[in-house]
XYZ file of C-alpha atoms in Angstrom:
620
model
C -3.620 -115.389 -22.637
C -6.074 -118.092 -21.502
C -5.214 -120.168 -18.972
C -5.032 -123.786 -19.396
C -7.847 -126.002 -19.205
C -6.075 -128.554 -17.004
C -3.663 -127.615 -15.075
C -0.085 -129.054 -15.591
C 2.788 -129.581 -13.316
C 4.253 -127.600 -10.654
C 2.103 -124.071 -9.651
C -0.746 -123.013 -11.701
C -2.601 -119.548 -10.898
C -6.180 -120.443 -11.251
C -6.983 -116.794 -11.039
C -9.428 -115.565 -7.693
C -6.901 -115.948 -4.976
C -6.398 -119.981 -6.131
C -3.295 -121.829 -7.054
C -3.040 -125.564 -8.302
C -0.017 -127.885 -7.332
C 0.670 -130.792 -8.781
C 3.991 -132.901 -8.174
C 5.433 -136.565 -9.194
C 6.949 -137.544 -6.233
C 7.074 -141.736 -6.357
C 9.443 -141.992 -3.897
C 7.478 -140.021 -1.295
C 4.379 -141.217 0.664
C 3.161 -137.649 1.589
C 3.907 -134.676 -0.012
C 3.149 -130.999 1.796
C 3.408 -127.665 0.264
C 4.812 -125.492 2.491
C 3.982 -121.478 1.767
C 6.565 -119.401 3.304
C 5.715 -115.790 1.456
C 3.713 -113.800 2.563
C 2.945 -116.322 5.136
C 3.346 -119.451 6.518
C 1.536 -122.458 6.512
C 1.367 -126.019 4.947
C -0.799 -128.211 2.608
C -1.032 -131.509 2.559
C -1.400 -133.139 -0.865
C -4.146 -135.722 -1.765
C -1.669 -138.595 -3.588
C -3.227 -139.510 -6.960
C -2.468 -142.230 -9.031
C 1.261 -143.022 -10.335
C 3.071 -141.199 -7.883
C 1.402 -137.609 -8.543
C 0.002 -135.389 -5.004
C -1.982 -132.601 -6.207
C -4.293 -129.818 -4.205
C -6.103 -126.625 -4.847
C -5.117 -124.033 -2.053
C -6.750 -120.964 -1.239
C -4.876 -117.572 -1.171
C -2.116 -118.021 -2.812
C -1.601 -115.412 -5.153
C 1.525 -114.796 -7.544
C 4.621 -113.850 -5.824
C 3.936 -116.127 -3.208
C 7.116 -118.672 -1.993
C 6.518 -122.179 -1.565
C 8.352 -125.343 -1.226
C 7.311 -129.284 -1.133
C 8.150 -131.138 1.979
C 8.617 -135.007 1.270
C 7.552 -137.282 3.977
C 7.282 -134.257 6.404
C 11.186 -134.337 6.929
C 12.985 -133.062 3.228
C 11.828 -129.954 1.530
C 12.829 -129.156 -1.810
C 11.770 -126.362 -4.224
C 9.613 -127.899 -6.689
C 10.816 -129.344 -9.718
C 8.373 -127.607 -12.414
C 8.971 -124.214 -10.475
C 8.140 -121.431 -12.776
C 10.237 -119.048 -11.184
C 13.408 -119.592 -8.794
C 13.929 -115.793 -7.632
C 16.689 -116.680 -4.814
C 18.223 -118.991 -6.633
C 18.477 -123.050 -7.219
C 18.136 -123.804 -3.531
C 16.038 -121.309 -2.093
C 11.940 -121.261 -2.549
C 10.073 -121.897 -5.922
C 7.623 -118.605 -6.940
C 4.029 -118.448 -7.940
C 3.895 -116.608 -11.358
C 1.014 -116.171 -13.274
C 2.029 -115.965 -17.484
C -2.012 -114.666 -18.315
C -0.552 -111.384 -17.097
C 2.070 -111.033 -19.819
C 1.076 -108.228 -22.567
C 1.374 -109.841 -25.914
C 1.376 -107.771 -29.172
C 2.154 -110.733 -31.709
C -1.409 -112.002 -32.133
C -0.944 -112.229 -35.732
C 2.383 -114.029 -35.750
C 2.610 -117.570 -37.150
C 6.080 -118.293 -37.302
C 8.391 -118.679 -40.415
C 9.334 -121.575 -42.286
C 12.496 -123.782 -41.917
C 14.007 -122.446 -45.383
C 13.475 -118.707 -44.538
C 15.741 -118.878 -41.195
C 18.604 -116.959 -41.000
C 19.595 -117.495 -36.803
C 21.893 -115.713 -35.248
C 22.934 -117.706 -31.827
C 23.543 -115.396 -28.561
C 24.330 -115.498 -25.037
C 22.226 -113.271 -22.640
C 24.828 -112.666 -20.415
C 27.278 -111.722 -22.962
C 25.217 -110.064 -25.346
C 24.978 -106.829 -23.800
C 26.528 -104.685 -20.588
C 23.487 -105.911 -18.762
C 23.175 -109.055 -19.217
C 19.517 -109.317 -19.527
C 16.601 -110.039 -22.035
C 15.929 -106.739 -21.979
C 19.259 -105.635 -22.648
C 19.132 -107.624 -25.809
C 16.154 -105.706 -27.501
C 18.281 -102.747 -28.719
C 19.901 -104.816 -30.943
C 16.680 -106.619 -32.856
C 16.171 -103.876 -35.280
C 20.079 -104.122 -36.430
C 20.125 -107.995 -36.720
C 16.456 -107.254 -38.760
C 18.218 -105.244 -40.998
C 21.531 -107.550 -41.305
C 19.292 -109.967 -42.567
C 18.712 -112.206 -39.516
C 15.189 -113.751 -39.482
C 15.746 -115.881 -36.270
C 17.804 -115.548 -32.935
C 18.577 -118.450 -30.727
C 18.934 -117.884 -27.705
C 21.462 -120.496 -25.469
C 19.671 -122.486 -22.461
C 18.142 -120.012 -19.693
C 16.659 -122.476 -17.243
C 17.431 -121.421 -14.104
C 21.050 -122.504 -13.193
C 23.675 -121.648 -10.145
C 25.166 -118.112 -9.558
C 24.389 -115.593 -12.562
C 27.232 -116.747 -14.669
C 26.795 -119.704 -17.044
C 26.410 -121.330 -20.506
C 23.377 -122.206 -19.234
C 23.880 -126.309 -19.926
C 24.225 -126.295 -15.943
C 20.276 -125.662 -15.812
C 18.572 -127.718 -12.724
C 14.841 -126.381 -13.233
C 13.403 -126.848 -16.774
C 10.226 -124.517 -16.665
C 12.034 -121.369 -14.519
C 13.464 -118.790 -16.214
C 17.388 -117.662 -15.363
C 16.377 -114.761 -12.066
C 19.415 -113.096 -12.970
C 18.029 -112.419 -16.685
C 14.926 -111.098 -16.166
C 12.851 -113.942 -14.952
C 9.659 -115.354 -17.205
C 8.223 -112.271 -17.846
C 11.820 -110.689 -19.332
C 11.855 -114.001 -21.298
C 8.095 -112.832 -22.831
C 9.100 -109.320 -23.450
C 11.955 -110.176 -25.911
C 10.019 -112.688 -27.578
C 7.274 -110.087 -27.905
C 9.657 -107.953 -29.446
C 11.390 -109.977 -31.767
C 7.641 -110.725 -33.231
C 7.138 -107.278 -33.372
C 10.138 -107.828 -36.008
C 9.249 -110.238 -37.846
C 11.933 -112.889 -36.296
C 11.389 -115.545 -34.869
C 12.679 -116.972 -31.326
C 14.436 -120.320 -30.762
C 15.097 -121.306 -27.516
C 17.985 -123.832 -26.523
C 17.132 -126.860 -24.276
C 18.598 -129.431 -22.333
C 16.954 -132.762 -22.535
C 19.681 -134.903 -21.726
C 20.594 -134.239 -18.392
C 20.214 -131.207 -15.656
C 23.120 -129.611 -13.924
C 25.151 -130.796 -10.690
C 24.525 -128.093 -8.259
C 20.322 -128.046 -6.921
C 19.561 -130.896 -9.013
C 17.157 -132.457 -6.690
C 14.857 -134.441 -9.099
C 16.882 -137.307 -8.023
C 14.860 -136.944 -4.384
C 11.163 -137.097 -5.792
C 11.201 -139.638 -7.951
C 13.191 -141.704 -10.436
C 14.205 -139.548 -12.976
C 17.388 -141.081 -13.506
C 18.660 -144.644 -14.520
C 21.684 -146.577 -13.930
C 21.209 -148.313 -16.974
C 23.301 -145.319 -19.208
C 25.560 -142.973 -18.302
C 26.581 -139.875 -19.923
C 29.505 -137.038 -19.632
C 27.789 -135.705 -17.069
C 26.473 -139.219 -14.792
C 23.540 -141.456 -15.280
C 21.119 -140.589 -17.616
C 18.161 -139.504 -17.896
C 15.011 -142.359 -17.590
C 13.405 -142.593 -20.856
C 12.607 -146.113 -21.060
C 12.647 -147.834 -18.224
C 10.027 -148.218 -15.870
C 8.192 -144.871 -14.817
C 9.601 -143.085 -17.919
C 5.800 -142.444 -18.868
C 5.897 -139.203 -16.241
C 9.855 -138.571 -16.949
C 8.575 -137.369 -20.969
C 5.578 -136.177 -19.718
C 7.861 -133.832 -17.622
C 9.738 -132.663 -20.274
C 7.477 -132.955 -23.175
C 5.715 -130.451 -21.083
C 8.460 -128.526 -20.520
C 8.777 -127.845 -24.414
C 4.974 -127.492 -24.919
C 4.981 -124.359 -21.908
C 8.106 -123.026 -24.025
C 5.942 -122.799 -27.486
C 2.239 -122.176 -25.951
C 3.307 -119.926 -23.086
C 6.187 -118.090 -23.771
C 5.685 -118.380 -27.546
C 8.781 -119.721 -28.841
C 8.946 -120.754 -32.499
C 12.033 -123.097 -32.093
C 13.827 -125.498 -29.846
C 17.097 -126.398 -30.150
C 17.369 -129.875 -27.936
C 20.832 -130.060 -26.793
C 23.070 -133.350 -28.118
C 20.522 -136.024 -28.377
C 23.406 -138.443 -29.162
C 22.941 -138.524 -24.995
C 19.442 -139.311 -24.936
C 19.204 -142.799 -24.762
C 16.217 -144.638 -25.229
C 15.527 -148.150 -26.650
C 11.410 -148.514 -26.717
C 9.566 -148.773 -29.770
C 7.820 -145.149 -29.742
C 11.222 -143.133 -28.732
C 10.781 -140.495 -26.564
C 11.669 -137.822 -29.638
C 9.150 -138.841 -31.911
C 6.809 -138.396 -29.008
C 7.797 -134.793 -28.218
C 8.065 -133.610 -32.052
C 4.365 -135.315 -31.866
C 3.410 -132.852 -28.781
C 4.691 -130.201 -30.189
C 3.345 -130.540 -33.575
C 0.052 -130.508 -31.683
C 0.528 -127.314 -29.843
C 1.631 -125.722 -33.013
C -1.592 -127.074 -35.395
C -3.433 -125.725 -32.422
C -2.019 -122.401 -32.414
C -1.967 -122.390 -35.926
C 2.260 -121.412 -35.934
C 4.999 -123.161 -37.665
C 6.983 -124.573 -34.797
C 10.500 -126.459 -35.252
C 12.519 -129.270 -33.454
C 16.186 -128.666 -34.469
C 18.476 -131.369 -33.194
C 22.184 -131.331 -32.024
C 23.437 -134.887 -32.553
C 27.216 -136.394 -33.016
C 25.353 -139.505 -34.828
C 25.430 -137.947 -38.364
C 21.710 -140.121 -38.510
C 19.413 -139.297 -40.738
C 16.669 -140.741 -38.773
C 15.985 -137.722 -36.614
C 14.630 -136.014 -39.400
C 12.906 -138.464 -41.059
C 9.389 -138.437 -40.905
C 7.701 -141.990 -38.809
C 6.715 -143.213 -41.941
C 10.248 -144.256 -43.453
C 11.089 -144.867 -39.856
C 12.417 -140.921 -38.568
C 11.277 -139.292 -35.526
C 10.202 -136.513 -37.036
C 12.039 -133.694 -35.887
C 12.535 -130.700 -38.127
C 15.867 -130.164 -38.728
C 19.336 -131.211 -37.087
C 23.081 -128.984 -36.877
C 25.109 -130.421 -39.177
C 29.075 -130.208 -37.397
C 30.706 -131.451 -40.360
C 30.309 -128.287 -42.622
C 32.122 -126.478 -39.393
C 34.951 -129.048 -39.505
C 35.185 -129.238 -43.471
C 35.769 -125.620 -43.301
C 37.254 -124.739 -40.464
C 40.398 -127.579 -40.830
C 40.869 -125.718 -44.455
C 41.071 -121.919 -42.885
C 42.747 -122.864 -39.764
C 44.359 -125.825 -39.516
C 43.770 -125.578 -35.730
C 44.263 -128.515 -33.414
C 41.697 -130.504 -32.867
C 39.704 -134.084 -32.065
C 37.742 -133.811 -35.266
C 41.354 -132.401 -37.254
C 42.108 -136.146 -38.244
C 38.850 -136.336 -40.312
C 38.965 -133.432 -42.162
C 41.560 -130.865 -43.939
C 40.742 -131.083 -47.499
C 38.429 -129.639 -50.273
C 36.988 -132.824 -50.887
C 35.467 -132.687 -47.860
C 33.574 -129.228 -47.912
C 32.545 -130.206 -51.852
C 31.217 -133.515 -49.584
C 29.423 -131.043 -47.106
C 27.768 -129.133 -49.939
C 26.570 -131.615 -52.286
C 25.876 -134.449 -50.118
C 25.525 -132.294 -46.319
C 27.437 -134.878 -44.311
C 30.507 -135.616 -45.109
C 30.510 -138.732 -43.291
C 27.665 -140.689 -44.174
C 29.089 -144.247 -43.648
C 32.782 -143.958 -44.578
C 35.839 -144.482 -42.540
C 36.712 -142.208 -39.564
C 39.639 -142.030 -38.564
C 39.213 -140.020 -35.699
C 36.129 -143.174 -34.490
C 38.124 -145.917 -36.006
C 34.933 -146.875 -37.606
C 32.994 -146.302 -40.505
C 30.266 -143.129 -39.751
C 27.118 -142.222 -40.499
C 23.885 -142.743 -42.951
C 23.126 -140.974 -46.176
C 20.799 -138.215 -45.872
C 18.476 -139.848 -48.259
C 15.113 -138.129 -48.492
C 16.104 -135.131 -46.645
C 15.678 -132.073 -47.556
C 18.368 -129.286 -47.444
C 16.920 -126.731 -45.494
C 16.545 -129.604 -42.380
C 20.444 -129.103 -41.773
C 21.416 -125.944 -40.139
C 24.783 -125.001 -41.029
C 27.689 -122.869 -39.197
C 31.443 -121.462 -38.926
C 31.019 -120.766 -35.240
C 29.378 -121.386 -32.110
C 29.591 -121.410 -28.857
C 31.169 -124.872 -28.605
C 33.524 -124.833 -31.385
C 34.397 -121.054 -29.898
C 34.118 -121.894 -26.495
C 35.745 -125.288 -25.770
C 38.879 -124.219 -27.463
C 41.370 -123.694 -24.784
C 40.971 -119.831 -24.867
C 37.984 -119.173 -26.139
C 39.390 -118.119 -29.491
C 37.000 -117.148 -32.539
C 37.329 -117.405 -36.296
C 38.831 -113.721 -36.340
C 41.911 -114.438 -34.271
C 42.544 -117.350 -36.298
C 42.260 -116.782 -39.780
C 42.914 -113.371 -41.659
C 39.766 -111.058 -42.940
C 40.342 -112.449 -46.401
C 39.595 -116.060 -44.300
C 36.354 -114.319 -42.665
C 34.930 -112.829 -45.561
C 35.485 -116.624 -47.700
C 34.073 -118.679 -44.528
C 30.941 -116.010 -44.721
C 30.311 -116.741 -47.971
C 30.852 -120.105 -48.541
C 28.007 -120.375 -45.259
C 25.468 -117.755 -46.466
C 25.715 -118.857 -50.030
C 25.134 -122.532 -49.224
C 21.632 -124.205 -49.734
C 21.191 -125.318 -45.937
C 20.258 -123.019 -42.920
C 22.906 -120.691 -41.878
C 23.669 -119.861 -38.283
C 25.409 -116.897 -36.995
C 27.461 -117.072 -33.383
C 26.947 -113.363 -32.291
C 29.417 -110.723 -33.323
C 30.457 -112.954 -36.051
C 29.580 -110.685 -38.029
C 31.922 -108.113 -37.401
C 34.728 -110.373 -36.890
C 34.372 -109.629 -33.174
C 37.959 -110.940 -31.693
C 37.296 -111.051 -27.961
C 37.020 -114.657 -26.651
C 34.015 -116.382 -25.422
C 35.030 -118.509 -22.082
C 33.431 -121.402 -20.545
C 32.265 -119.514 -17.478
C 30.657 -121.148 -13.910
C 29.103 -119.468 -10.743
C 28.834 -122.502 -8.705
C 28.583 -122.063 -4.969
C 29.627 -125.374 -3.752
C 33.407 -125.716 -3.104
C 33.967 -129.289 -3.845
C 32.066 -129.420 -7.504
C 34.108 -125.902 -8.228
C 37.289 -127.817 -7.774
C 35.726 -130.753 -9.589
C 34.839 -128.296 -12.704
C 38.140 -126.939 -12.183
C 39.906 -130.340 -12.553
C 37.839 -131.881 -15.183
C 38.307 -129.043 -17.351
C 41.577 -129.413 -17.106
C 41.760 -132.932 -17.803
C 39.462 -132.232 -20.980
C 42.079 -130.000 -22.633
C 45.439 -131.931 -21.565
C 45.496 -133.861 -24.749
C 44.940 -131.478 -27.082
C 46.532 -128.595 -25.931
C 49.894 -127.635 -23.868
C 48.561 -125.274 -21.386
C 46.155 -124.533 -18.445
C 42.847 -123.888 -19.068
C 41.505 -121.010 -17.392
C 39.309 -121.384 -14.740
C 35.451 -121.400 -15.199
C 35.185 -119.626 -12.158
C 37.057 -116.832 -12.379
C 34.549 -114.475 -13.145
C 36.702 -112.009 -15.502
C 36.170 -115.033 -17.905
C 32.827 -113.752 -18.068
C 33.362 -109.976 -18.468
C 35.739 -110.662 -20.788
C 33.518 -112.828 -22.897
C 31.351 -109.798 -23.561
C 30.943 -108.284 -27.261
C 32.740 -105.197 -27.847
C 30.228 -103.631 -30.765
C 32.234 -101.065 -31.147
C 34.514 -103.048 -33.374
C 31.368 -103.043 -35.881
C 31.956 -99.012 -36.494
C 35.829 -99.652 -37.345
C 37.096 -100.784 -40.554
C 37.633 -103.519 -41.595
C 35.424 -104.360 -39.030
C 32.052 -102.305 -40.902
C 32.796 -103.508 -44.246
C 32.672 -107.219 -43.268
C 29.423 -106.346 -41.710
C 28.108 -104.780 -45.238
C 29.057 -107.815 -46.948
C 27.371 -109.852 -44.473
C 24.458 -107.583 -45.533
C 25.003 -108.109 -48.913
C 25.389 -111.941 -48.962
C 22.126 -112.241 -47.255
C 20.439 -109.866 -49.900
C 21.907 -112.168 -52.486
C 20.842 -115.308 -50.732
C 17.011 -113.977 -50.237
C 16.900 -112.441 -53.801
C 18.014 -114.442 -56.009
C 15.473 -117.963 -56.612
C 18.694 -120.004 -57.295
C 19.793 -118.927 -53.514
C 16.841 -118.878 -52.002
C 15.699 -122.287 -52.919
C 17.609 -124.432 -50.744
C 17.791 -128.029 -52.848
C 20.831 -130.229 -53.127
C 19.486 -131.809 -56.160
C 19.441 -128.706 -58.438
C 23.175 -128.200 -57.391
C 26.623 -129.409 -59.184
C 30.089 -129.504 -56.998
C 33.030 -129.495 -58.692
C 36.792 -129.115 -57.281
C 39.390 -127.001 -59.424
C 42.491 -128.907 -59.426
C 45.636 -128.633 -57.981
C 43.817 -125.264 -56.377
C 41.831 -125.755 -53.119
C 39.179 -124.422 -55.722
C 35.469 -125.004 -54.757
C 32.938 -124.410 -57.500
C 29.176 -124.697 -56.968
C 26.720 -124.328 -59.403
C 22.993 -123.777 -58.378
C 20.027 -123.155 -60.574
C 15.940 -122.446 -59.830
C 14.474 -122.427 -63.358
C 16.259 -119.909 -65.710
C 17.999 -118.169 -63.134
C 21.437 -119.579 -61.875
C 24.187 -118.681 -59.990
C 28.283 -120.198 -59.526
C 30.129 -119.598 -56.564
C 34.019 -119.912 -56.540
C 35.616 -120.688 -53.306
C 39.161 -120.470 -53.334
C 40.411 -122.012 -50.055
C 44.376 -121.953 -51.230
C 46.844 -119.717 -49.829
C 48.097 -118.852 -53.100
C 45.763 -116.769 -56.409
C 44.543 -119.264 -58.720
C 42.748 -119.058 -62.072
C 40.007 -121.637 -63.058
C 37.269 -122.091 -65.998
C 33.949 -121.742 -64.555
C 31.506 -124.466 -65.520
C 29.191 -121.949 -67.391
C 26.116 -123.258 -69.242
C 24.861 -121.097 -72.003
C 24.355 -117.692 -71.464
C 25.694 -114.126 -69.983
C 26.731 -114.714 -66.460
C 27.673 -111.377 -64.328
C 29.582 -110.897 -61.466
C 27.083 -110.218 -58.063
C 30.102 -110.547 -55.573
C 33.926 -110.632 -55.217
C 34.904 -111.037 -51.340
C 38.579 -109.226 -52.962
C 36.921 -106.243 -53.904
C 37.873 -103.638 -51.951
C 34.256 -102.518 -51.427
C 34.725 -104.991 -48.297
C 37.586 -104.495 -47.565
C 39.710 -106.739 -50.078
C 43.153 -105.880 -51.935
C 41.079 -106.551 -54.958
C 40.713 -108.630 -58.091
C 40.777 -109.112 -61.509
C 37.874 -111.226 -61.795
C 35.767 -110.184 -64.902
C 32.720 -108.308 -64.670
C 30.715 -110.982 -66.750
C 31.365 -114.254 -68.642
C 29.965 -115.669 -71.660
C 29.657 -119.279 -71.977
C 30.631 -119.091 -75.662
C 34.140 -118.190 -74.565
C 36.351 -119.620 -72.333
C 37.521 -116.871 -69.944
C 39.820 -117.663 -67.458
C 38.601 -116.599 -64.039
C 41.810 -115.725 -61.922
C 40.717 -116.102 -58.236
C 42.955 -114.057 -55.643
C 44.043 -116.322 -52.302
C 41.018 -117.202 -49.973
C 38.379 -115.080 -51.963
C 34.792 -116.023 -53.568
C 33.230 -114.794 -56.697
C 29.618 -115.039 -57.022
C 28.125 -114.893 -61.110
C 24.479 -115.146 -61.751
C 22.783 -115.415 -64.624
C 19.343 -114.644 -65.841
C 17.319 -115.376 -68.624
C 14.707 -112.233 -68.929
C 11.507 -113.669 -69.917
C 10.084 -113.098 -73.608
C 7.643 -109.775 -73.643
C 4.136 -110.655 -74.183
């Protein structure tokens, strides 16, 4: 890989023995760089222009350690550190990317409507707990159907155990994971694949424990506060080099380390009131890296707005991002197979509101919450389906339950195998929380390695406070580190039935979905929604051209039997989640249906039934 032309913030290997540094540090009239590996000396900056010291220095090759000294009294790893190999408090790491081995030269990325992601945590993933130890498993996601794996935050963060949302340096890879270069390896190989890589980010604050932006410069603004203290400075005064720090934080994710996605981390928490918001500026950055490199890069948004606008192109007033997770279709469906408790139970619970999710993809888009006491959210007028990514897990609506619990210990197989197809059969963009697949039962913790006593009893505490009103018991402790451990997949459940055969019709609904053109066209206006009354009966009709296909989603606890909207024609059967091909107690749905008849489709309790129909073109 080429080097940059100008070099950007923090360490940059010039190559020949010479390293670049370049720091914003406002608050500091001198800035040294002090080398400590492989030996020791110090630097003094020349100060630049608002608030940047920069300087060239001789023999400094990667590997070596280094810290800034402020004012010649506080020294502080630097804040665009590429590599943190003792951890968020010890010395940042010269690293040169050039030397990574790349093999995906002709890899351009895929487009928003083929992405089938599948959302995993490094630590979890595997026994080791590494990018590497993640590669065995591309060529069986591949073959699932998964086109795309996102991969939770990985800047570097306390201890070895995390989310990963406790990140404190932006550019440097998790140590504990296999650094940059383990980071560049898996992305390598998921290329190799033919999937493509998004990364998870955290624009909207940094963690508590060797946060030390704070002491450079004014990163941070009284002026709005978030869960997790004041916010970040987007707007106020010096927030010209706060975006330029992170918009080139996202630009060294997609032109160094060749990731095809970010997934910026609730943007609801991002405040920013100036004319040319600091999102439309980074989708603009990145847009420009991507035309450059000639790859199709995406900005896909986590917001609790339910606005429109983030998708939205400048013109008609969006920033311009590609796509945003849409948390409604996860409530809509999850309040129907659960019932669980709940802040967002109040709002949902009924089949209105998934045939809401599917036809109109929010299902508040400016009526009455009762859960806000206020009318919520904007039509998605003008937006195309395949810019909401949908999901029945992840790891918050797995994880900040009280024990961790998935969709498999809550609802029965008939439940998984309906939530799987009512997702993968949908026209948005389906995600996957690993081992969802397979139904895999062992929890997924909140899980901390902090080293500071007083913020480990203050994680302790406030976790506990977050769970006292909805639930009646202790939360386990983040710290406890068989929280972690036990968070880890156990794959073996994917070679037990009925464990394998919900895998094989995860297979199969993803063959269906790619195959057929009324599937694999993801439109909401070439799709009807229609509830089956007094059954929690969901019917969806989809059509591309001639071919067409009608899903039945029976959410009821009891069978139910419902005329299927047919249009003319001979409509067979493609899928029955009761069959007991996968596992069901099975069904006496018929094989076809003609429209000239009205046949009487009995549906057993929470099952699907998927009928296509195609019109074979006239020989020539």
């Amino acid at each position: 890989m080429m080097r940059p032309a100008e070099p950007g913030l923090g360490a940059t290997y010039l190559g020949d023995g010479q390293t670049h540094f370049l720091v914003w540090a406002p608050f500091a009239t001198t800035v040294d760089v002090r080398m400590t590996v492989p030996t020791q000396r110090e630097v003094r900056l020349r100060p630049l222009p608002r608030g940047y010291h920069a300087a060239t220095v001789d023999d400094v090759q990667p590997g070596s350690r280094y810290t800034f000294v402020l004012d010649g009294t506080l020294e502080r790893p630097d804040p665009a550190s590429r590599s943190q190999p003792e951890g968020v408090h010890r010395p940042s790491e010269v690293i040169d990317p050039s030397e990574f081995s790349w093999t995906d030269q002709g890899w351009c990325g895929l487009p928003l409507r083929d992405l089938v992601i599948y959302e995993l945590h490094v630590g979890t993933l595997s026994d080791a707990g590494t990018f590497l130890g993640v590669i065995p498993y591309l060529d069986g996601l591949r073959d699932l159907g998964i086109t795309a794996i996102e991969i939770m935050p990985v800047a570097q963060f306390p201890g070895e155990r995390n989310w990963g949302y406790d990140g404190v340096y932006p550019f440097a890879v998790q140590n504990s994971y296999g650094g940059a270069e383990g980071l560049a390896r898996l992305v390598d190989a998921c290329h190799q694949r033919g999937l493509a890589v998004v990364l998870d980010v955290v624009y909207n604050h940094l963690g508590p424990e060797g946060n030390y932006l704070g002491d450079f410069g004014p990163y941070f603004t009284e002026r709005y506060h978030t869960p997790w203290g004041a916010a970040l400075n987007f707007d106020g005064p010096h927030s010209d080099e706060v975006r330029r720090y992170f918009i080139e934080n996202a630009c060294y994710w997609i032109d160094t380390l060749h990731i095809d996605a970010l997934r910026l981390d609730a943007v609801h928490t991002i405040f920013d009131r100036s004319a040319h918001p600091f999102l439309q500026e980074l989708a603009e950055s990145v847009n420009d890296v991507a035309e450059r490199r000639n790859r199709r890069v995406h900005l896909i948004a986590e917001s609790d707005l339910n606005d429109p606008r983030l998708v939205r192109p400048p013109l008609l007033g969006g920033y311009g991002l590609s796509a945003q997770w849409n948390d409604d279709f996860h409530h809509a469906v999850d309040a129907l197979l659960t019932g669980a408790r709940s802040p967002y139970r109040r709002d949902f619970g009924t089949i209105d509101h998934l045939a809401r999710a599917y036809r109109d993809g929010f299902v508040y888009s400016g009526q009455y919450s009762q859960r806000r006491q206020r009318r919520f959210g904007a039509p998605l007028t003008g937006v195309e389906a395949q810019q909401l990514v949908i999901f029945v897990q992840n790891h918050d609506q797995v994880g900040n339950r009280v024990d961790g619990e998935r969709l498999a210990t809550l609802t029965s197989f008939d439940g998984l195998r309906l939530a799987a197809a009512a997702t993968i059969l949908s026209p948005y963009v389906p995600l996957l929380f690993m081992g969802e697949e397979y139904g895999e039962t062992t929890p997924f913790h909140y899980f901390t390695s902090h080293t500071d006593p007083d913020l480990v009893a203050a994680v302790r505490e406030g976790r506990q406070r977050e769970f006292a009103e909805h639930w009646d018991r202790d939360a386990p402790d983040p710290q406890d580190p068989t929280l972690f451990v036990s968070s880890r997949l156990r794959r073996d459940l994917a070679d037990r039935e009925p464990h394998r055969q919900l895998v094989a019709l995860y297979r199969e609904l993803l063959t269906l979905r790619r195959e057929l053109p009324s599937l694999a066209h993801l439109r909401r206006d070439t799709l009807e929604v229609t509830v089956a009354r007094p059954a929690r009966v969901l019917l969806v009709h989809r059509w591309h051209g001639p071919d067409a296909t009608i899903l039945a989603l029976n959410f009821d606890d009891q069978p139910a039997t419902v005329l299927l909207p047919v249009p003319g024609g001979n409509w067979h059967k493609r899928l029955d989640t009761a069959s007991p091909t996968w596992g069901g107690s099975g069904s006496r749905a018929p094989d076809a249906v003609d429209a000239s008849q009205a046949t009487a489709v009995p549906l057993p309790p929470r099952s699907a039934v998927l009928y296509h129909r195609q019109i074979a073109k006239e020989a020539p």
